[in-house]
Amino acid sequence: MQIIEQKKIINELKNYKNKMSRDEAYQFEMFTKRTKDDEDLDKLSFKKLQELHKKYIVKKSKHDFDHLFKKKDQDS
């Protein structure tokens, strides 16, 4: 099941490779090569891949920003 997620994440990240830092792009290339060989990533590598996905693709919802716009309590 992980290989399916892995391929999905890599396909989504392909368009964002230009926006990645040099180290992130290198890591992404290694993940891509390992996926082409149908090799499952270990837990640590898969976690790093998910972090890249979260950084570049996951859209923020309104709920994620609610804490920024809360009114302060007027208990003074």
Coordinates of C-alpha atoms in Angstrom, one line a residue:
M1 CA 0.0 0.0 0.0
Q2 CA 2.9 2.4 0.7
I3 CA 4.2 2.1 -2.8
I4 CA 0.9 3.4 -4.2
E5 CA 1.0 6.4 -1.9
Q6 CA 4.7 6.9 -2.7
K7 CA 4.0 7.0 -6.5
K8 CA 1.1 9.4 -6.0
I9 CA 3.1 11.8 -3.9
I10 CA 6.0 11.8 -6.3
N11 CA 3.8 12.4 -9.3
E12 CA 2.2 15.4 -7.5
L13 CA 5.6 16.8 -6.5
K14 CA 7.2 16.6 -10.0
N15 CA 5.8 20.1 -10.9
Y16 CA 7.2 21.6 -7.8
K17 CA 10.8 20.5 -8.2
N18 CA 11.9 23.9 -9.5
K19 CA 10.7 25.6 -6.3
M20 CA 12.6 23.2 -4.0
S21 CA 15.9 24.0 -2.5
R22 CA 19.0 22.2 -3.7
D23 CA 19.0 19.6 -0.9
E24 CA 15.3 19.0 -1.3
A25 CA 15.6 18.5 -5.0
Y26 CA 18.4 16.0 -4.5
Q27 CA 16.4 14.1 -2.0
F28 CA 13.4 14.1 -4.3
E29 CA 15.5 12.8 -7.2
M30 CA 16.7 9.9 -5.0
F31 CA 13.1 9.1 -4.0
T32 CA 12.1 9.2 -7.6
K33 CA 14.9 6.8 -8.6
R34 CA 14.0 4.4 -5.8
T35 CA 10.3 4.5 -6.8
K36 CA 11.2 3.8 -10.5
D37 CA 12.9 0.6 -9.2
D38 CA 9.7 -0.3 -7.4
E39 CA 11.5 -0.1 -4.1
D40 CA 9.6 0.8 -1.0
L41 CA 11.0 3.7 1.0
D42 CA 11.9 3.1 4.6
K43 CA 9.9 4.9 7.3
L44 CA 12.3 7.8 7.7
S45 CA 12.6 8.4 3.9
F46 CA 8.8 8.1 3.5
K47 CA 8.3 10.6 6.3
K48 CA 10.7 13.1 4.5
L49 CA 8.7 12.6 1.3
Q50 CA 5.5 13.3 3.1
E51 CA 7.0 16.5 4.6
L52 CA 8.0 17.7 1.2
H53 CA 4.4 17.0 0.0
K54 CA 3.0 18.9 3.0
K55 CA 5.3 21.8 2.4
Y56 CA 4.6 22.3 -1.3
I57 CA 1.2 20.8 -2.1
V58 CA -1.1 20.5 0.8
K59 CA -3.5 23.4 0.7
K60 CA -4.2 25.3 3.9
S61 CA -7.8 25.5 4.9
K62 CA -9.6 28.3 6.7
H63 CA -9.5 26.3 9.9
D64 CA -5.6 26.4 9.8
F65 CA -5.6 30.2 10.0
D66 CA -8.4 30.8 12.5
H67 CA -5.9 31.1 15.4
L68 CA -4.4 34.2 13.7
F69 CA -7.6 36.1 13.6
K70 CA -9.2 35.4 16.9
K71 CA -10.2 38.4 18.9
K72 CA -8.5 38.8 22.3
D73 CA -10.6 38.4 25.4
Q74 CA -11.7 41.7 26.9
D75 CA -11.4 40.5 30.6
S76 CA -9.2 43.5 31.6

